[in-house]
mmCIF file of C-alpha atoms in Angstrom:
data_model
loop_
_atom_site.group_PDB
_atom_site.id
_atom_site.type_symbol
_atom_site.label_atom_id
_atom_site.label_comp_id
_atom_site.label_asym_id
_atom_site.label_seq_id
_atom_site.Cartn_x
_atom_site.Cartn_y
_atom_site.Cartn_z
ATOM 1 C CA GLY A 3 -16.202 6.341 -2.229
ATOM 2 C CA ASN A 4 -12.558 7.182 -2.596
ATOM 3 C CA SER A 5 -10.595 5.757 -5.484
ATOM 4 C CA VAL A 6 -7.242 6.151 -7.200
ATOM 5 C CA THR A 7 -6.648 5.413 -10.865
ATOM 6 C CA GLN A 8 -3.171 4.853 -12.261
ATOM 7 C CA MET A 9 -1.986 4.256 -15.778
ATOM 8 C CA GLU A 10 -1.525 0.644 -16.740
ATOM 9 C CA GLY A 11 1.954 -0.764 -16.867
ATOM 10 C CA PRO A 12 4.485 -1.901 -17.357
ATOM 11 C CA VAL A 13 6.233 1.268 -18.378
ATOM 12 C CA THR A 14 9.498 0.394 -20.103
ATOM 13 C CA LEU A 15 12.137 3.076 -20.590
ATOM 14 C CA SER A 16 15.786 3.408 -21.439
ATOM 15 C CA GLU A 17 18.146 4.892 -18.883
ATOM 16 C CA GLU A 18 18.067 8.718 -18.793
ATOM 17 C CA ALA A 19 14.606 8.880 -20.361
ATOM 18 C CA PHE A 20 11.864 11.123 -18.986
ATOM 19 C CA LEU A 21 9.242 9.432 -16.833
ATOM 20 C CA THR A 22 5.599 10.249 -16.272
ATOM 21 C CA ILE A 23 3.215 7.975 -14.406
ATOM 22 C CA ASN A 24 -0.315 9.314 -14.384
ATOM 23 C CA CYS A 25 -2.516 9.257 -11.305
ATOM 24 C CA THR A 26 -6.003 10.671 -10.858
ATOM 25 C CA TYR A 27 -8.240 10.387 -7.865
ATOM 26 C CA THR A 28 -11.833 10.608 -6.710
ATOM 27 C CA ALA A 29 -12.412 11.886 -3.200
ATOM 28 C CA THR A 30 -14.412 14.338 -1.146
ATOM 29 C CA GLY A 31 -12.797 17.253 0.556
ATOM 30 C CA TYR A 32 -9.058 17.798 0.504
ATOM 31 C CA PRO A 33 -7.149 14.563 0.916
ATOM 32 C CA SER A 34 -3.406 14.206 1.145
ATOM 33 C CA LEU A 35 -1.774 12.473 -1.801
ATOM 34 C CA PHE A 36 1.152 10.070 -1.749
ATOM 35 C CA TRP A 37 3.428 8.097 -4.005
ATOM 36 C CA TYR A 38 4.795 4.865 -2.567
ATOM 37 C CA VAL A 39 7.443 2.706 -4.242
ATOM 38 C CA GLN A 40 8.049 -1.013 -3.922
ATOM 39 C CA TYR A 41 11.499 -2.212 -4.980
ATOM 40 C CA PRO A 42 11.908 -5.918 -5.770
ATOM 41 C CA GLY A 43 11.769 -8.045 -2.638
ATOM 42 C CA GLU A 44 10.913 -5.133 -0.365
ATOM 43 C CA GLY A 45 7.841 -3.544 1.185
ATOM 44 C CA LEU A 46 6.253 -0.312 0.089
ATOM 45 C CA GLN A 47 8.013 2.838 1.179
ATOM 46 C CA LEU A 48 6.943 6.424 0.962
ATOM 47 C CA LEU A 49 8.504 8.244 -1.977
ATOM 48 C CA LEU A 50 6.841 11.643 -1.670
ATOM 49 C CA LYS A 51 3.652 13.334 -0.591
ATOM 50 C CA ALA A 52 1.639 16.549 -0.915
ATOM 51 C CA THR A 53 -0.920 17.683 1.606
ATOM 52 C CA LYS A 54 -2.774 20.496 -0.124
ATOM 53 C CA ALA A 55 -3.603 21.848 -3.563
ATOM 54 C CA ASP A 56 -0.654 23.120 -5.638
ATOM 55 C CA ASP A 57 1.878 21.552 -3.266
ATOM 56 C CA LYS A 58 4.759 19.783 -4.954
ATOM 57 C CA GLY A 59 6.247 16.710 -3.349
ATOM 58 C CA SER A 60 9.770 15.737 -4.328
ATOM 59 C CA ASN A 61 12.349 13.125 -3.429
ATOM 60 C CA LYS A 62 15.227 11.324 -5.171
ATOM 61 C CA GLY A 63 14.646 13.342 -8.351
ATOM 62 C CA PHE A 64 10.959 12.444 -8.492
ATOM 63 C CA GLU A 65 8.270 15.123 -8.364
ATOM 64 C CA ALA A 66 4.488 15.266 -8.254
ATOM 65 C CA THR A 67 2.176 18.275 -8.003
ATOM 66 C CA TYR A 68 -1.216 18.166 -6.318
ATOM 67 C CA ARG A 69 -3.678 19.465 -8.933
ATOM 68 C CA LYS A 70 -7.092 19.987 -7.411
ATOM 69 C CA GLU A 71 -8.656 21.242 -10.631
ATOM 70 C CA THR A 72 -7.773 18.073 -12.528
ATOM 71 C CA THR A 73 -7.775 15.763 -9.463
ATOM 72 C CA SER A 74 -4.358 14.519 -10.471
ATOM 73 C CA PHE A 75 -0.994 13.763 -8.902
ATOM 74 C CA HIS A 76 1.232 12.639 -11.763
ATOM 75 C CA LEU A 77 4.698 11.345 -10.930
ATOM 76 C CA GLU A 78 7.618 12.639 -13.006
ATOM 77 C CA LYS A 79 11.367 12.226 -13.174
ATOM 78 C CA GLY A 80 13.618 13.905 -15.657
ATOM 79 C CA SER A 81 16.171 11.136 -16.079
ATOM 80 C CA VAL A 82 15.475 7.612 -14.851
ATOM 81 C CA GLN A 83 18.096 5.110 -13.764
ATOM 82 C CA VAL A 84 18.095 1.324 -13.804
ATOM 83 C CA SER A 85 17.811 1.440 -10.016
ATOM 84 C CA ASP A 86 14.415 3.166 -10.350
ATOM 85 C CA SER A 87 12.904 -0.077 -11.641
ATOM 86 C CA ALA A 88 10.101 -0.817 -9.195
ATOM 87 C CA VAL A 89 6.340 -0.706 -8.761
ATOM 88 C CA TYR A 90 4.915 2.736 -7.999
ATOM 89 C CA PHE A 91 1.648 3.191 -6.107
ATOM 90 C CA CYS A 92 -0.393 6.364 -5.913
ATOM 91 C CA ALA A 93 -2.482 6.778 -2.755
ATOM 92 C CA LEU A 94 -4.703 9.219 -0.920
ATOM 93 C CA SER A 95 -5.707 9.714 2.686
ATOM 94 C CA GLY A 96 -7.990 11.988 4.629
ATOM 95 C CA SER A 97 -11.132 11.999 2.541
ATOM 96 C CA GLY A 98 -14.631 11.755 3.933
ATOM 97 C CA GLY A 99 -13.359 11.526 7.489
ATOM 98 C CA SER A 100 -11.260 8.435 6.792
ATOM 99 C CA TYR A 101 -7.509 8.435 7.313
ATOM 100 C CA ILE A 102 -7.040 4.947 5.972
ATOM 101 C CA PRO A 103 -4.841 5.156 2.871
ATOM 102 C CA THR A 104 -6.532 4.220 -0.412
ATOM 103 C CA PHE A 105 -4.214 2.876 -3.101
ATOM 104 C CA GLY A 106 -4.191 2.548 -6.853
ATOM 105 C CA ARG A 107 -3.282 -0.640 -8.690
ATOM 106 C CA GLY A 108 0.384 0.196 -9.051
ATOM 107 C CA THR A 109 2.455 0.844 -12.156
ATOM 108 C CA SER A 110 5.495 -1.264 -12.860
ATOM 109 C CA LEU A 111 8.510 0.632 -14.201
ATOM 110 C CA ILE A 112 11.289 -1.193 -16.007
ATOM 111 C CA VAL A 113 14.389 0.777 -16.907
ATOM 112 C CA HIS A 114 16.893 -0.749 -19.331
ATOM 113 C CA PRO A 115 20.569 0.260 -19.475
ATOM 114 C CA GLU B 28 14.571 0.986 14.765
ATOM 115 C CA ALA B 29 13.231 -2.244 13.292
ATOM 116 C CA GLY B 30 10.679 -1.882 10.526
ATOM 117 C CA VAL B 31 7.437 -3.726 10.035
ATOM 118 C CA THR B 32 8.108 -7.436 9.721
ATOM 119 C CA GLN B 33 5.836 -10.083 8.294
ATOM 120 C CA PHE B 34 5.961 -13.871 8.493
ATOM 121 C CA PRO B 35 6.116 -15.938 6.433
ATOM 122 C CA SER B 36 7.343 -14.255 3.281
ATOM 123 C CA HIS B 37 5.726 -16.948 1.131
ATOM 124 C CA SER B 38 3.101 -19.595 1.787
ATOM 125 C CA VAL B 39 1.687 -22.216 -0.552
ATOM 126 C CA ILE B 40 -1.292 -24.129 0.777
ATOM 127 C CA GLU B 41 -4.032 -26.305 -0.611
ATOM 128 C CA LYS B 42 -7.608 -25.180 -0.882
ATOM 129 C CA GLY B 43 -9.415 -25.892 2.375
ATOM 130 C CA GLN B 44 -6.350 -25.588 4.563
ATOM 131 C CA THR B 45 -5.710 -22.931 7.185
ATOM 132 C CA VAL B 46 -2.982 -20.323 7.075
ATOM 133 C CA THR B 47 -1.966 -17.753 9.663
ATOM 134 C CA LEU B 48 -0.035 -14.654 8.711
ATOM 135 C CA ARG B 49 1.791 -12.598 11.279
ATOM 136 C CA CYS B 50 2.733 -8.945 11.406
ATOM 137 C CA ASP B 51 5.015 -7.213 13.878
ATOM 138 C CA PRO B 52 4.534 -3.440 13.613
ATOM 139 C CA ILE B 53 7.074 -0.812 14.489
ATOM 140 C CA SER B 54 7.339 -0.481 18.250
ATOM 141 C CA GLY B 55 5.110 2.295 19.568
ATOM 142 C CA HIS B 56 2.807 2.337 16.552
ATOM 143 C CA ASP B 57 -0.753 2.037 17.775
ATOM 144 C CA ASN B 58 -2.230 1.821 14.278
ATOM 145 C CA LEU B 59 -1.929 -1.387 12.320
ATOM 146 C CA TYR B 60 -3.443 -2.053 8.910
ATOM 147 C CA TRP B 61 -3.863 -5.146 6.794
ATOM 148 C CA TYR B 62 -4.084 -4.855 3.008
ATOM 149 C CA ARG B 63 -4.211 -7.362 0.165
ATOM 150 C CA ARG B 64 -3.078 -7.078 -3.421
ATOM 151 C CA VAL B 65 -4.322 -9.550 -5.972
ATOM 152 C CA MET B 66 -2.006 -9.836 -8.969
ATOM 153 C CA GLY B 67 -1.967 -6.605 -10.971
ATOM 154 C CA LYS B 68 -4.792 -4.977 -9.068
ATOM 155 C CA GLU B 69 -5.002 -2.266 -6.460
ATOM 156 C CA ILE B 70 -3.917 -2.715 -2.885
ATOM 157 C CA LYS B 71 -7.202 -3.218 -1.072
ATOM 158 C CA PHE B 72 -7.782 -2.334 2.539
ATOM 159 C CA LEU B 73 -8.835 -5.176 4.826
ATOM 160 C CA LEU B 74 -8.884 -3.793 8.343
ATOM 161 C CA HIS B 75 -7.448 -1.316 10.824
ATOM 162 C CA PHE B 76 -6.484 -1.829 14.463
ATOM 163 C CA VAL B 77 -5.933 0.886 17.006
ATOM 164 C CA LYS B 78 -3.986 -0.873 19.703
ATOM 165 C CA GLU B 79 -5.919 -4.104 20.274
ATOM 166 C CA SER B 80 -9.273 -2.815 19.011
ATOM 167 C CA LYS B 81 -10.619 -3.271 15.514
ATOM 168 C CA GLN B 82 -11.321 0.260 14.360
ATOM 169 C CA ASP B 83 -12.536 -0.625 10.893
ATOM 170 C CA GLU B 84 -12.935 -4.073 9.373
ATOM 171 C CA SER B 85 -15.094 -3.065 6.454
ATOM 172 C CA GLY B 86 -12.635 -4.493 3.959
ATOM 173 C CA MET B 87 -12.602 -8.044 5.281
ATOM 174 C CA PRO B 88 -13.975 -10.141 2.425
ATOM 175 C CA ASN B 89 -15.909 -12.724 4.448
ATOM 176 C CA ASN B 90 -15.978 -14.649 7.705
ATOM 177 C CA ARG B 91 -13.200 -16.980 6.598
ATOM 178 C CA PHE B 92 -10.817 -14.198 7.562
ATOM 179 C CA LEU B 93 -10.069 -13.544 11.217
ATOM 180 C CA ALA B 94 -7.665 -10.883 12.449
ATOM 181 C CA GLU B 95 -6.438 -10.437 15.987
ATOM 182 C CA ARG B 96 -4.060 -8.144 17.787
ATOM 183 C CA THR B 97 -3.697 -9.405 21.293
ATOM 184 C CA GLY B 98 -2.157 -6.901 23.683
ATOM 185 C CA GLY B 99 -1.909 -4.327 20.963
ATOM 186 C CA THR B 100 1.442 -5.567 19.711
ATOM 187 C CA TYR B 101 1.734 -8.052 16.873
ATOM 188 C CA SER B 102 -1.229 -9.062 14.747
ATOM 189 C CA THR B 103 -2.295 -12.272 13.055
ATOM 190 C CA LEU B 104 -4.537 -12.795 10.074
ATOM 191 C CA LYS B 105 -5.987 -16.281 9.770
ATOM 192 C CA VAL B 106 -7.673 -17.612 6.667
ATOM 193 C CA GLN B 107 -9.776 -20.697 7.318
ATOM 194 C CA PRO B 108 -10.593 -22.475 5.102
ATOM 195 C CA ALA B 109 -8.542 -20.975 2.297
ATOM 196 C CA GLU B 110 -10.030 -20.650 -1.190
ATOM 197 C CA LEU B 111 -8.308 -20.129 -4.535
ATOM 198 C CA GLU B 112 -9.387 -16.485 -4.712
ATOM 199 C CA ASP B 113 -7.556 -15.749 -1.471
ATOM 200 C CA SER B 114 -4.244 -15.887 -3.330
ATOM 201 C CA GLY B 115 -2.362 -12.615 -3.365
ATOM 202 C CA VAL B 116 0.146 -10.561 -1.421
ATOM 203 C CA TYR B 117 -0.928 -9.566 2.077
ATOM 204 C CA PHE B 118 0.647 -6.386 3.353
ATOM 205 C CA CYS B 119 0.752 -5.104 6.879
ATOM 206 C CA ALA B 120 1.417 -1.474 7.689
ATOM 207 C CA SER B 121 1.686 0.550 10.859
ATOM 208 C CA SER B 122 1.668 4.191 11.851
ATOM 209 C CA ARG B 123 2.149 6.129 15.050
ATOM 210 C CA GLU B 124 -0.917 8.281 14.616
ATOM 211 C CA THR B 125 -3.940 8.616 12.409
ATOM 212 C CA SER B 126 -4.140 11.749 10.335
ATOM 213 C CA LYS B 127 -4.395 12.655 6.685
ATOM 214 C CA ASN B 128 -0.673 13.398 6.530
ATOM 215 C CA THR B 129 0.571 10.317 8.300
ATOM 216 C CA GLU B 130 2.957 8.034 6.476
ATOM 217 C CA ALA B 131 2.221 4.331 6.752
ATOM 218 C CA PHE B 132 5.221 2.007 7.103
ATOM 219 C CA PHE B 133 4.849 -1.275 5.284
ATOM 220 C CA GLY B 134 6.212 -4.743 5.689
ATOM 221 C CA GLN B 135 7.488 -6.638 2.664
ATOM 222 C CA GLY B 136 4.308 -8.670 2.445
ATOM 223 C CA THR B 137 3.362 -12.325 2.563
ATOM 224 C CA ARG B 138 2.740 -13.936 -0.802
ATOM 225 C CA LEU B 139 -0.051 -16.471 -0.342
ATOM 226 C CA THR B 140 -0.754 -19.021 -3.035
ATOM 227 C CA VAL B 141 -3.743 -21.304 -2.661
ATOM 228 C CA VAL B 142 -3.668 -24.311 -5.006
#
């Protein structure tokens, strides 16, 4: 079946540090890949997505590239801010005829001033 | 446009009691999903409605869980009787269509604690 594996958290960084949150997936075919973010007290919201191999999704300074050869979709940001503190979820959809999103376990990011 | 709303935001109940969670999707969204996240683990799919019909309920853990979506609008998820392992955050999401590229819009979740 489909699955998404994310690095364990929490990830703790100082402001302006470089961020990488790893995500790998197992799926058949060519799913779409997503990063969702959950800020404290809020629901999940879409951060970025990529729909085919080698696509790069980007938003709010975050980027992730769909790597078919390594089945990965790592999230990166060059300079994090305190306001980026949240839980980040990697997800996929559209594998094996199912369009129901499959999520990873989430990675908590804590950014200190 | 109002987002997905869930009620209540928190619920603490004793083992053996009944709890009903409610989700109001975005107006016009035929697809409604229920998910659950147990502390620190992945967000697990429970079931999917298309309008009032259950399209996929393969993720429902057992028959203590009952989901309904009368009239294809809001949905309820009832847990009866609740057990300790039912504790977690229950998320509802909705989408206008079903495709591999479709974004799901989430509510803020209901944190259920069974003691």
